[in-house]
Short mmCIF file of C-alpha atoms and ligand atoms in Angstrom, two decimals:
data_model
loop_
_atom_site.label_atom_id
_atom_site.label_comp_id
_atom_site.label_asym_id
_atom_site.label_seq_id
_atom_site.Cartn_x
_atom_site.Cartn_y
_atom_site.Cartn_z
CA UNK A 177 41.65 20.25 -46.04
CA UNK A 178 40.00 17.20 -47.31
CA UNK A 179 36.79 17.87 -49.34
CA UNK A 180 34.76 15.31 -47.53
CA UNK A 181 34.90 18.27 -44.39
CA UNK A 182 32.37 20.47 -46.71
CA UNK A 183 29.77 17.44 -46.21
CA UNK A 184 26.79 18.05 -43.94
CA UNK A 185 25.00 15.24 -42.02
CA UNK A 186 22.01 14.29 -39.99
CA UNK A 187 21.04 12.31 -37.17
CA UNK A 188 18.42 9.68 -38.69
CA UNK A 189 15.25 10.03 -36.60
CA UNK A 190 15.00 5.99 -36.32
CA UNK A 191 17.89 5.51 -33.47
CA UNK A 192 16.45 7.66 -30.20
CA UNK A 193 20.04 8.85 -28.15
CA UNK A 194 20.93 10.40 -25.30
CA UNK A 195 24.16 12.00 -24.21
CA UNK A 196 24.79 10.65 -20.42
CA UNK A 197 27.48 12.36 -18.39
CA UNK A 198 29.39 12.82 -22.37
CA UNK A 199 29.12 9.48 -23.40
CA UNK A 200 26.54 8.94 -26.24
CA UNK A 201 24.17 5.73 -26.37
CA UNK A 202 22.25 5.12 -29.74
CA UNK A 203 19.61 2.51 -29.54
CA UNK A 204 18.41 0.36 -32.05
CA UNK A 205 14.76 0.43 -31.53
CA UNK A 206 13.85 -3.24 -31.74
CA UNK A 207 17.08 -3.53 -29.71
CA UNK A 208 19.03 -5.76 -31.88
CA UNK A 209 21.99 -3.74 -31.20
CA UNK A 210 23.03 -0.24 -29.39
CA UNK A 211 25.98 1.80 -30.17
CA UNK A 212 28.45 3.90 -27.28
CA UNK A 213 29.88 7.14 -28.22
CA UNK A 214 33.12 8.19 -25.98
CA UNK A 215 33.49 12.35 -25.08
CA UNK A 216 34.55 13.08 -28.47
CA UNK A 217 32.30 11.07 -30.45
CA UNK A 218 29.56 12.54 -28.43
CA UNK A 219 30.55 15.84 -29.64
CA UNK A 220 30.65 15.21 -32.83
CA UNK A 221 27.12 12.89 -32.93
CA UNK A 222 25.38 15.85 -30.95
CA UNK A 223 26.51 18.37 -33.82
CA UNK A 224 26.07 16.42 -36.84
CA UNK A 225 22.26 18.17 -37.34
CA UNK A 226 21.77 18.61 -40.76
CA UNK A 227 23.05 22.42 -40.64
CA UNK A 228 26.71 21.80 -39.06
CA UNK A 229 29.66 21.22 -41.70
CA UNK A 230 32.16 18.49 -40.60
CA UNK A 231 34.24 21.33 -41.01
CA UNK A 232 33.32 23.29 -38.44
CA UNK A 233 32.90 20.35 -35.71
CA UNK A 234 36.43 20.09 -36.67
CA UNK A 235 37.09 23.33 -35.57
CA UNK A 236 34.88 22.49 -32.45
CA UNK A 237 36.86 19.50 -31.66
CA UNK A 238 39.94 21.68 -31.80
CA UNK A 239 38.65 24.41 -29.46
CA UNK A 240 37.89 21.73 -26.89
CA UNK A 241 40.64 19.12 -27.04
CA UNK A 242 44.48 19.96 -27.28
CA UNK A 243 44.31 17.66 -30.84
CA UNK A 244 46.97 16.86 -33.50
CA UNK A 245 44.71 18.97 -36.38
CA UNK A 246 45.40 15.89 -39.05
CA UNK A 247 44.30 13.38 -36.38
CA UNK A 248 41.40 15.28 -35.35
CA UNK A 249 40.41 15.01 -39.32
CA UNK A 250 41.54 11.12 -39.61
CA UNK A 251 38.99 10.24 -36.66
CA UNK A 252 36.76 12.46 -37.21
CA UNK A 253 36.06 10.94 -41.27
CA UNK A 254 36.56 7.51 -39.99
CA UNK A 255 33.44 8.39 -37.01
CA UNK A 256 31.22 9.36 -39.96
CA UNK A 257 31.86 6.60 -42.25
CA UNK A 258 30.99 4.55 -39.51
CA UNK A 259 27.68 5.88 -38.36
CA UNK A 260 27.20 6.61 -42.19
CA UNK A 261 27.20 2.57 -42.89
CA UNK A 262 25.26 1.74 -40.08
CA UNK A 263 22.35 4.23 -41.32
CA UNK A 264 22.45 5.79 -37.99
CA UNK A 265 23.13 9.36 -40.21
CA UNK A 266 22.58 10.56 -43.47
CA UNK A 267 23.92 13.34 -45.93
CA UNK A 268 21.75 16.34 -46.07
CA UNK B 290 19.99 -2.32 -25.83
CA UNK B 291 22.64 -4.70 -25.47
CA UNK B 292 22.36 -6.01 -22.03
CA UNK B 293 25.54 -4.81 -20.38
CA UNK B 294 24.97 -1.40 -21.58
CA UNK B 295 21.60 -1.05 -20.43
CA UNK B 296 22.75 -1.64 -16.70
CA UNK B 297 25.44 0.44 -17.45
CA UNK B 298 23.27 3.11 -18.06
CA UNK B 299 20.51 2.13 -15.54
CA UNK B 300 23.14 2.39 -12.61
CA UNK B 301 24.33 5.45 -13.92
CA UNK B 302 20.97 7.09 -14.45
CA UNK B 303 20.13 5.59 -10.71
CA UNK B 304 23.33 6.72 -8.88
CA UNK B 305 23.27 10.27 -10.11
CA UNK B 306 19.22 10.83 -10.37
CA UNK B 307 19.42 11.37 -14.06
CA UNK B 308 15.64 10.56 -14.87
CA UNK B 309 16.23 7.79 -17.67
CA UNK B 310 12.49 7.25 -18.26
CA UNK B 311 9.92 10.09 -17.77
CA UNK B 312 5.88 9.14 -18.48
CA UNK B 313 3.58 12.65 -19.60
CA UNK B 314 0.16 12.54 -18.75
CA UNK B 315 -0.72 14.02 -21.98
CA UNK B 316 -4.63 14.44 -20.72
CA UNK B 317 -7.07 12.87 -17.76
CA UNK B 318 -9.72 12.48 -20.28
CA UNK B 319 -10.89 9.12 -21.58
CA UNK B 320 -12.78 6.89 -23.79
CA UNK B 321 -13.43 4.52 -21.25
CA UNK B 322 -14.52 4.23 -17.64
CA UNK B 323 -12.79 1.27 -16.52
CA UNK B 324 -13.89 0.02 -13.18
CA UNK B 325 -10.51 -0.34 -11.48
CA UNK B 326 -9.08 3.37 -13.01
CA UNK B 327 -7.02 5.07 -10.90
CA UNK B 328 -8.15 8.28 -12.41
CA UNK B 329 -10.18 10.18 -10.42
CA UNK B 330 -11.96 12.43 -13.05
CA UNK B 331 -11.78 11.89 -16.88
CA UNK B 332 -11.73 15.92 -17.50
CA UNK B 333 -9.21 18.39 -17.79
CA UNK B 334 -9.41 22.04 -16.26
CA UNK B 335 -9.55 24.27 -19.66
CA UNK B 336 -7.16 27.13 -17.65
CA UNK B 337 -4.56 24.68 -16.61
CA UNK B 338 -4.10 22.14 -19.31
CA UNK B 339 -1.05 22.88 -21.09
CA UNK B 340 -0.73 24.47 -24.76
CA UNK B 341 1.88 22.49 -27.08
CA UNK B 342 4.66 25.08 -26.69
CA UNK B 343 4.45 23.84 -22.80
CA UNK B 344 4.67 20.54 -23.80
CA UNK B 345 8.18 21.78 -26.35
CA UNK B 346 9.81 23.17 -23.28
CA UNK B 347 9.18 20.14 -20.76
CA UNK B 348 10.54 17.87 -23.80
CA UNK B 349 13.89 19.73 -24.44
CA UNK B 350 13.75 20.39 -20.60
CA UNK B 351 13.83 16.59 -20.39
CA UNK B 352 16.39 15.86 -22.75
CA UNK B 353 19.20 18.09 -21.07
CA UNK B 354 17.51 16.22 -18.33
CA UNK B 355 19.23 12.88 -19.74
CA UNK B 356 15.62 11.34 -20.58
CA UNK B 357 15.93 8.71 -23.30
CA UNK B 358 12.15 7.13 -22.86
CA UNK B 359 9.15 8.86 -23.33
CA UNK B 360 5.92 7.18 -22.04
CA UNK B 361 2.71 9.14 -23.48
CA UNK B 362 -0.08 8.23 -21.41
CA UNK B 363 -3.41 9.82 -19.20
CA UNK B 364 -5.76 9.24 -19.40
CA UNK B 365 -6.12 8.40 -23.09
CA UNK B 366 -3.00 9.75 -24.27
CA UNK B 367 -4.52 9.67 -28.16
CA UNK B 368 -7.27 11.97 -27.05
CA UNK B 369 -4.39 15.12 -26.45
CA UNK B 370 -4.84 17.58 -29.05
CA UNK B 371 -1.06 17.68 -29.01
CA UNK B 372 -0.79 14.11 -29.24
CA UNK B 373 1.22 13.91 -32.90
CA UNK B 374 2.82 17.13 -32.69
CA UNK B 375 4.34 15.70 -29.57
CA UNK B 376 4.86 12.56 -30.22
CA UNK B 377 6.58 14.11 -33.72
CA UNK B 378 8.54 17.00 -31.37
CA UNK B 379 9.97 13.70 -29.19
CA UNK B 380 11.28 11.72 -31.85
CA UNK B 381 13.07 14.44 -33.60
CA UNK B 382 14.67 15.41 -30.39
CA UNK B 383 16.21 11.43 -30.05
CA UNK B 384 13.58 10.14 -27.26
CA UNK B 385 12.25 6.66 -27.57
CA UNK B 386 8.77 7.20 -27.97
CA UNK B 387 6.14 4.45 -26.34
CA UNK B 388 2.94 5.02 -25.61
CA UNK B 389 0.11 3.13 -23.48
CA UNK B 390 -3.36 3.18 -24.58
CA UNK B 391 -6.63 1.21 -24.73
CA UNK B 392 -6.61 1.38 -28.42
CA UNK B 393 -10.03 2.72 -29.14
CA UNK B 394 -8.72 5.45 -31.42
CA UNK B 395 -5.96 3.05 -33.80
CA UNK B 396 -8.75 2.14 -35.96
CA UNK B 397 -7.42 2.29 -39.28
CA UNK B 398 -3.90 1.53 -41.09
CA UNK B 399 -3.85 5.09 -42.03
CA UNK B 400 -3.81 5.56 -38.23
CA UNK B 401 -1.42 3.52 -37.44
CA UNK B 402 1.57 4.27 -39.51
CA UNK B 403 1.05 7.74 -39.26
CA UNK B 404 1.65 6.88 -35.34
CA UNK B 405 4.94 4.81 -36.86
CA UNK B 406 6.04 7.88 -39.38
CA UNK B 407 5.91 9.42 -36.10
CA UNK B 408 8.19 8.00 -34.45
CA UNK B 409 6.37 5.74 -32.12
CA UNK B 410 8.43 3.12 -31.13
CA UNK B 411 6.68 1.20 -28.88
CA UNK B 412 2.76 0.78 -28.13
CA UNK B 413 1.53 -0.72 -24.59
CA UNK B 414 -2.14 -2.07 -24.90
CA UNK B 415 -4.48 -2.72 -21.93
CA UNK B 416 -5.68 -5.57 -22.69
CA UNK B 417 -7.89 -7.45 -19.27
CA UNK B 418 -8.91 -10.20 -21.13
CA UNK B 419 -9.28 -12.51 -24.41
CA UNK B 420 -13.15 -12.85 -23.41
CA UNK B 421 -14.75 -9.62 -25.39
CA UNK B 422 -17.36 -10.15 -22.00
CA UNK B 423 -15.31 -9.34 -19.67
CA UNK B 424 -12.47 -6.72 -20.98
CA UNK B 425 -15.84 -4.85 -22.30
CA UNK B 426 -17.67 -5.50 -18.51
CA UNK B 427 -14.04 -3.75 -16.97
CA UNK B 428 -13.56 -1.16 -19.51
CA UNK B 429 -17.51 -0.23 -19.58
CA UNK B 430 -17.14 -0.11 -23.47
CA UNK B 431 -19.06 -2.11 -25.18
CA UNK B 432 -17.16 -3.36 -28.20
CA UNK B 433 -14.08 -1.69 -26.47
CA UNK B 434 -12.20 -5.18 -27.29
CA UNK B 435 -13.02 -5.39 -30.61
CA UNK B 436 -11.77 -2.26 -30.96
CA UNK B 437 -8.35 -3.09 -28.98
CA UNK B 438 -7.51 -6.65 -30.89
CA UNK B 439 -8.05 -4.57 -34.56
CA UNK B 440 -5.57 -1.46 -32.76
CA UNK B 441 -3.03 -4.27 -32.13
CA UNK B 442 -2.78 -5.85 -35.12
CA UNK B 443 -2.53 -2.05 -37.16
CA UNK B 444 0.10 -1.27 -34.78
CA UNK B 445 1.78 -4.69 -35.68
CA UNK B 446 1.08 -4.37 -39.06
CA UNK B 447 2.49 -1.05 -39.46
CA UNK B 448 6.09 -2.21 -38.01
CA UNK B 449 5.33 -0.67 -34.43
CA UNK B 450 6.39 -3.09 -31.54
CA UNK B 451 3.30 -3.79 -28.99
CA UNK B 452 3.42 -4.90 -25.88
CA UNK B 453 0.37 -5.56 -23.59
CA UNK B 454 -0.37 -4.58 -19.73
CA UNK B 455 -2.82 -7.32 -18.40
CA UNK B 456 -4.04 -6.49 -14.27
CA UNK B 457 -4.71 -9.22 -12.35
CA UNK B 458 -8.60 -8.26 -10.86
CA UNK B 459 -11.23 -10.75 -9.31
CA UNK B 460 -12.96 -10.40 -12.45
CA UNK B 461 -10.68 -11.24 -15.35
CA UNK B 462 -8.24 -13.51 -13.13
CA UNK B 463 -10.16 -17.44 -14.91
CA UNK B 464 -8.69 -16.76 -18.14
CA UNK B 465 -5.39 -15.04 -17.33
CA UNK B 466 -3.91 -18.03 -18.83
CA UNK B 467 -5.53 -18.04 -21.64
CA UNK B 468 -4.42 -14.38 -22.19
CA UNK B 469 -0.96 -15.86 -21.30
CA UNK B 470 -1.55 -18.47 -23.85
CA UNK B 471 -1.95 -16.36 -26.67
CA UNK B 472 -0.05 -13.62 -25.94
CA UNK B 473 3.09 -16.15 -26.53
CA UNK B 474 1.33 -17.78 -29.63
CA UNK B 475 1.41 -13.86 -30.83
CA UNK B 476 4.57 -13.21 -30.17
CA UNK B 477 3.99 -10.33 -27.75
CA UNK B 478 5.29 -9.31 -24.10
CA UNK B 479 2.11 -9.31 -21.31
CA UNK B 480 2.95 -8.05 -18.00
CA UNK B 481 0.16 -9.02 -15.64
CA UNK B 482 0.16 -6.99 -12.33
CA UNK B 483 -2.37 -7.45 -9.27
CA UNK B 484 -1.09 -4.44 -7.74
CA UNK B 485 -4.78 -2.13 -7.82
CA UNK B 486 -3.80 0.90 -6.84
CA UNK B 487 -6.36 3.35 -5.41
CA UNK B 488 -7.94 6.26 -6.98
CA UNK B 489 -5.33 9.75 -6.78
CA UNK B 490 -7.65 11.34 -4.38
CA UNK B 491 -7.49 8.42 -1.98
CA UNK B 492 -10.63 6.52 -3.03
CA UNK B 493 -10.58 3.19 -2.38
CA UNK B 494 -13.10 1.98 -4.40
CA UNK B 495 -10.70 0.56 -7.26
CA UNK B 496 -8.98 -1.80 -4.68
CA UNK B 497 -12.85 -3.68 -4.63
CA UNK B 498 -11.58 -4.93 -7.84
CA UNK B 499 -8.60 -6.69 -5.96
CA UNK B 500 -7.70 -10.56 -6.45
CA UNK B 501 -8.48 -12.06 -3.49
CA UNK B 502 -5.79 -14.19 -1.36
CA UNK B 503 -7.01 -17.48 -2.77
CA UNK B 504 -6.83 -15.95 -6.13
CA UNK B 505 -3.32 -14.76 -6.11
CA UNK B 506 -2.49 -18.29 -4.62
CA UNK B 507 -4.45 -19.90 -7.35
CA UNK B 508 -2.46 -17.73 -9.86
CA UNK B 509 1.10 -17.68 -8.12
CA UNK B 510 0.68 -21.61 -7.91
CA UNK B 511 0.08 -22.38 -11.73
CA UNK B 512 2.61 -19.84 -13.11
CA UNK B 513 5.40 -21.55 -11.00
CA UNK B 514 3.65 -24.98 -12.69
CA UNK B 515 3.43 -23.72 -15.81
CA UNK B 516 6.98 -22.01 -16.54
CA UNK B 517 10.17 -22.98 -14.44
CA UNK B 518 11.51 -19.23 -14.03
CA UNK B 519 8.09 -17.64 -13.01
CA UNK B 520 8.18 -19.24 -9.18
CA UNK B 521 8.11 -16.07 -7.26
CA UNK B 522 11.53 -15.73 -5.66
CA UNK B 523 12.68 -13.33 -3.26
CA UNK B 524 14.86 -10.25 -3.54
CA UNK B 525 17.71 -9.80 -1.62
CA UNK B 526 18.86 -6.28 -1.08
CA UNK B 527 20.78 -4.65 0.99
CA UNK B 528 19.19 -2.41 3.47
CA UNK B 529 21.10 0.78 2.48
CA UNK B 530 19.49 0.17 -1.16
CA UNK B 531 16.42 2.60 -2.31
CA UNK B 532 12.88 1.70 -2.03
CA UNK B 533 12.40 2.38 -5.33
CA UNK B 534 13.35 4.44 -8.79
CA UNK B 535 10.97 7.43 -8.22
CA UNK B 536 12.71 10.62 -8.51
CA UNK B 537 16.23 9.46 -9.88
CA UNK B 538 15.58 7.00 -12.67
CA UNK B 539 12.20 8.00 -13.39
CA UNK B 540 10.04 11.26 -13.08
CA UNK B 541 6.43 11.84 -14.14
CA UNK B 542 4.58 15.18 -15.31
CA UNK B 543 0.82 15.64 -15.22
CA UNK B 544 -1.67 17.01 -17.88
CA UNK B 545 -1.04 20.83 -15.98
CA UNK B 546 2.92 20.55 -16.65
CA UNK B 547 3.54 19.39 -12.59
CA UNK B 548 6.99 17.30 -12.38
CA UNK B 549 5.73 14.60 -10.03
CA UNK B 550 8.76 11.97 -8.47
CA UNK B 551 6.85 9.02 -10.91
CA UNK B 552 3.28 8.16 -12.02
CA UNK B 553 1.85 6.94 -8.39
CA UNK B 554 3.43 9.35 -6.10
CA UNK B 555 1.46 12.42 -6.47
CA UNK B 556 3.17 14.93 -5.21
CA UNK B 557 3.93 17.50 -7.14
CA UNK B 558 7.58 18.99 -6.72
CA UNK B 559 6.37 22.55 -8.83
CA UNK B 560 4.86 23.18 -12.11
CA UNK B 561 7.67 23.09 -15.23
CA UNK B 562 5.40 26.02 -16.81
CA UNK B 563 6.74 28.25 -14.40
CA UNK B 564 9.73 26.82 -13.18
CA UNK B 565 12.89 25.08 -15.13
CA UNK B 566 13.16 21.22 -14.89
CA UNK B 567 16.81 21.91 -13.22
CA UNK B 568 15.76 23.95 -10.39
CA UNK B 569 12.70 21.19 -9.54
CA UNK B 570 14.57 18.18 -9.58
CA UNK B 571 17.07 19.76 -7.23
CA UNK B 572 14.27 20.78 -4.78
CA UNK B 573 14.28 20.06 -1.40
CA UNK B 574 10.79 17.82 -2.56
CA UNK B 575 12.63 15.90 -5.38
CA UNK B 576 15.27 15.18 -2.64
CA UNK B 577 12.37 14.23 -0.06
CA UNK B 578 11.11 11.67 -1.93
CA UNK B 579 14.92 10.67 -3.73
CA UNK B 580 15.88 9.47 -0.35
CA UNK B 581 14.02 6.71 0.96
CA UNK B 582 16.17 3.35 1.50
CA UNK B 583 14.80 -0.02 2.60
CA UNK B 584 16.19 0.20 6.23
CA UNK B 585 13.93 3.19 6.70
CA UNK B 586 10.62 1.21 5.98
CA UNK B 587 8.28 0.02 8.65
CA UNK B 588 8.37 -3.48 7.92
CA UNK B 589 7.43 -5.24 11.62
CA UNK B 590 6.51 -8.68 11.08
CA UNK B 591 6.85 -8.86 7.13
CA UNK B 592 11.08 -7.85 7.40
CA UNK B 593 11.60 -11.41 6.92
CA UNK B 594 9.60 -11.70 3.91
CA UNK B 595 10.40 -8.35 2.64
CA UNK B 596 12.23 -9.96 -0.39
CA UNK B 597 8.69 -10.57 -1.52
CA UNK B 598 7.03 -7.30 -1.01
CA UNK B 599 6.19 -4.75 -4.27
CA UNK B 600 6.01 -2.00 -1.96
CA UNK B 601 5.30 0.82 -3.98
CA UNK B 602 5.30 4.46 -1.77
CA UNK B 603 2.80 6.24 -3.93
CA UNK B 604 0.71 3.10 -3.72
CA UNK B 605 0.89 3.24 0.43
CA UNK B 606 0.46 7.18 0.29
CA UNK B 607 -2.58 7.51 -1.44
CA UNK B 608 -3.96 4.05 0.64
CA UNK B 609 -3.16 5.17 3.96
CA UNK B 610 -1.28 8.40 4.01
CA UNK B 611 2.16 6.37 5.17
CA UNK B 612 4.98 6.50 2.36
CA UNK B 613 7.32 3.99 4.06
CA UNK B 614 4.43 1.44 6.13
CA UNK B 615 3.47 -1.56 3.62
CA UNK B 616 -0.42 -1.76 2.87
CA UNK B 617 -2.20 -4.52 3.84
CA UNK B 618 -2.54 -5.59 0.13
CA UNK B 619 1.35 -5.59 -0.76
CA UNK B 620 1.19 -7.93 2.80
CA UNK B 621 -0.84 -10.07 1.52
CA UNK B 622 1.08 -10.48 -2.02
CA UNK B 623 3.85 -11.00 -0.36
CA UNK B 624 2.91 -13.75 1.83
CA UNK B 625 0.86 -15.36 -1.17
CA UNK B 626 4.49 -15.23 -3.18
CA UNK B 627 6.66 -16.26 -0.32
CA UNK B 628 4.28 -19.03 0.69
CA UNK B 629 4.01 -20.72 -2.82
CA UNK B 630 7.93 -20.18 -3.40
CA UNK B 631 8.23 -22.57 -0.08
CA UNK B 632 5.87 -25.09 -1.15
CA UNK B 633 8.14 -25.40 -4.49
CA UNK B 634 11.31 -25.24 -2.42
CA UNK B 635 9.44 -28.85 -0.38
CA UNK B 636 8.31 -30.14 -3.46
CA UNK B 637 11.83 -30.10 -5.11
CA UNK B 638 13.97 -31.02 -2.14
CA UNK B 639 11.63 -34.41 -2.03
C1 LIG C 818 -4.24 4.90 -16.43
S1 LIG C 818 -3.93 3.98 -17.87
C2 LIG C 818 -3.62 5.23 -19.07
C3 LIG C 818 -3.38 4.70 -20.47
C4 LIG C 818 -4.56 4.11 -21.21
N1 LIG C 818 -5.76 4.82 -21.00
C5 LIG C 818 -4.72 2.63 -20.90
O1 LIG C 818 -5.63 2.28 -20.18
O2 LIG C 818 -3.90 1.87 -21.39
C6 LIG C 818 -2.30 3.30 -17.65
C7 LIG C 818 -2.24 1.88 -17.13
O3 LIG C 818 -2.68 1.87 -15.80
C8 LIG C 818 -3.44 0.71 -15.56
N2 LIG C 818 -4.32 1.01 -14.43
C9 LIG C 818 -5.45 1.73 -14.43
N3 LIG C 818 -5.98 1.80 -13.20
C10 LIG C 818 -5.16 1.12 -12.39
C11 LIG C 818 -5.15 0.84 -10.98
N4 LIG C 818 -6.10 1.29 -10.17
N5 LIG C 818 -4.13 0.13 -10.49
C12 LIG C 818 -3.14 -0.32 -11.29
N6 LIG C 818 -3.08 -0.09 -12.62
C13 LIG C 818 -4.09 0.62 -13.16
C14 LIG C 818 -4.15 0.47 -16.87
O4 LIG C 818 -4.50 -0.89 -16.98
C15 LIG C 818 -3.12 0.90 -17.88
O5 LIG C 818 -2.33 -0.20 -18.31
S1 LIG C 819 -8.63 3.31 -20.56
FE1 LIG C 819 -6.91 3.81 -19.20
S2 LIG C 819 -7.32 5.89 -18.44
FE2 LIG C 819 -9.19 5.16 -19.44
S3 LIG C 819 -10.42 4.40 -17.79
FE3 LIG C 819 -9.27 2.65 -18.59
S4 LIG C 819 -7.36 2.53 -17.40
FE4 LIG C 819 -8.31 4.55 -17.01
#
């Protein structure tokens, strides 16, 4: 398991979000740009709370979706470093 | 929002009654006694006003809800006890937090950003007019727009994005434009409505404020002059489309914790102390007042103008008791708007 999985993130408080019918919109407040999250983005945005380990929405991910584990891992580090850059989380 | 995605979301949110947009009446109390208020009594009731735990559950009630923008309002929303712990409570949850106020309580920078710390993403002024005279003569406040100019500019200042909602009365209509004016010089959205409503209770005595028909002609007239896309034009919908967003887009609660369909109809589907959000919305009252479609309006004469008509149903309920029959007032809008549009139309097929 990649060592980056230990790593614990928050939601910054900046970009209000709501989950609609599992798809995730972020909004930039001054509404220079938004962001869409599909089903399994959304469950991975709604658990990254500054107490769940990208470890164990792994896990999650794998309990819901019938997943290739190393995919799962691939897409779920690429999601992060994503959201990550575009300040829309932040490392607890 | 990008553009796209916000209808995306807007149809969704309309199609399966997920209430996008909710506005809390945080308190009826006030700083001001403006002459057109639709409030009917600036006090709470000490046994029914709700403690902030209420206010905790309604919020994360709202979220599973699908709510993405909070409006804080009353009243004078900055007057709530509760006021930063909620407006703190929304933002952590994800909501986009706006609120609309008359200002009198921003009166410092200190203020201010602790209103953009936060969270606040979005502050809605009232401001009536750029003549201290009359905004002061409609708000009763002396000094009141002092007060509101120094709130705007502390809001600005501290990186919070402010908007203003000008009404269109007999007594602040002469220097609309001038509000206009500097509203653009200033960078800043003004939404001017002529659409007095009447008290809750029924009262009519805010509608004296009213532009008259000459007014709105007057007014209609020189913002088709003055900018090419503000001719009023009419909308064309089908008749199977809804009257309006209440009780699918948009919900409202009152300072007791009632879930009302929006801010002007006021009746009350339950109170969210005592009853979840889920089992309210899916009451035979939410559906009640869900329903409504255009083809199930009383339109007589005015269905050919319709496209014209803001007919609001909480406006016509608490005028004249009739949800789906136009008031005389939206009639007369209407035929103001639909008469200047044709008088362009001549004018530019000379
Ligand atoms: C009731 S106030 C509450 C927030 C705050 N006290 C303020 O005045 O901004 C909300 C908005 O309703 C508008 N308003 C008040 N009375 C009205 C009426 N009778 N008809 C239409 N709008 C009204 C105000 O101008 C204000 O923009
Ligand atoms: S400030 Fe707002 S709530 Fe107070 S009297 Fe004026 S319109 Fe009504």
């Amino acid at each position: 398991m990649s060592k980056a999985l230990n790593r614990v993130f928050k939601r910054n408080r900046n970009f209000p979000w709501q989950t609609l019918d599992s798809e995730t919109v972020i909004i930039d407040p001054e509404n220079q740009f938004s962001f869409e999250l599909n089903e399994v983005g959304s469950l991975i945005w709604n658990h990254l709370d500054g107490q769940t380990s990208l470890s164990k929405i792994k896990e999650r991910i794998l309990e819901t979706y019938d997943q290739n584990e190393e995919e799962v891992e691939m897409d779920l580090l690429s999601l992060v470093g994503q959201l990550a850059e575009s300040h829309l989380i932040q490392m607890v | 929002m990008n553009k796209d995605l916000f209808e995306k979301v807007r149809k969704k949110s309309v199609e399966q009654a997920i209430p996008l947009q909710a506005s809390l009446e945080l308190t009826y109390r006030c700083n001001e006694r403006c002459t057109h208020c639709y409030i009917e009594k600036f006090q709470d009731d000490p046994a029914r006003i709700l403690e902030l735990d209420d206010w905790k559950k309604i919020l994360k009630e709202l979220r599973s809800a699908g709510t993405l923008y909070l409006v804080l309002m009353g009243g004078e929303p900055t007057l709530s006890s509760h006021f930063f712990s909620i407006l703190n409570y929304g933002s952590d949850l994800g909501f986009y937090m706006s609120i609309i106020s008359n200002g009198l309580k921003i009166q410092d920078i200190e203020y201010a950003r602790k209103l953009k710390e936060g969270g606040l993403r979005l502050a809605t002024f009232s401001l009536y007019s750029l003549d201290p005279l009359i905004h002061d003569k409609m708000t009763s406040v002396k000094g009141s727009h002092a007060k509101l100019m120094k709130a705007i500019f502390l809001c600005r200042d501290a990186g919070i994005k402010v908007s203003l909602n000008g009404l269109l009365t007999e007594a602040n209509a002469k220097g609309i434009f001038d509000l206009y004016e500097w509203a653009d010089t200033e960078g800043l959205e003004l939404k001017v409505d002529p659409n007095v409503t009447a008290k809750l209770n029924g009262d009519m005595q805010p509608t004296l404020y009213r532009a008259s028909r000459e007014t709105l002609t007057w007014f209609y007239r020189e913002r088709a002059k003055r900018w090419e896309n503000a001719l009023p034009t009419p909308v064309v919908e089908p008749s199977n489309a809804y009257v309006c967003n209440a009780a699918k887009g948009k919900c409202a609660v009152n300072p007791y914790g009632e879930l009302l369909p929006c801010i002007e109809i006021r009746e009350a589907f339950g109170s969210l102390v005592e009853k979840s959000f889920a089992e309210l919305w899916a009451s035979d009252k939410a559906i009640k007042w869900r329903e409504p479609k255009i083809k199930d309006l009383s339109l007589g004469e005015h269905q050919a103008i319709y496209g014209f008509c803001d007919h609001c149903p909480g406006m016509a309920k608490n005028e004249h008791g009739k949800p789906m029959q136009l008031t005389d007032y939206t009639k007369v809008v209407a035929e103001v708007k639909s008469q200047v549009f044709r008088e362009f139309q001549r004018e530019s097929d000379l």
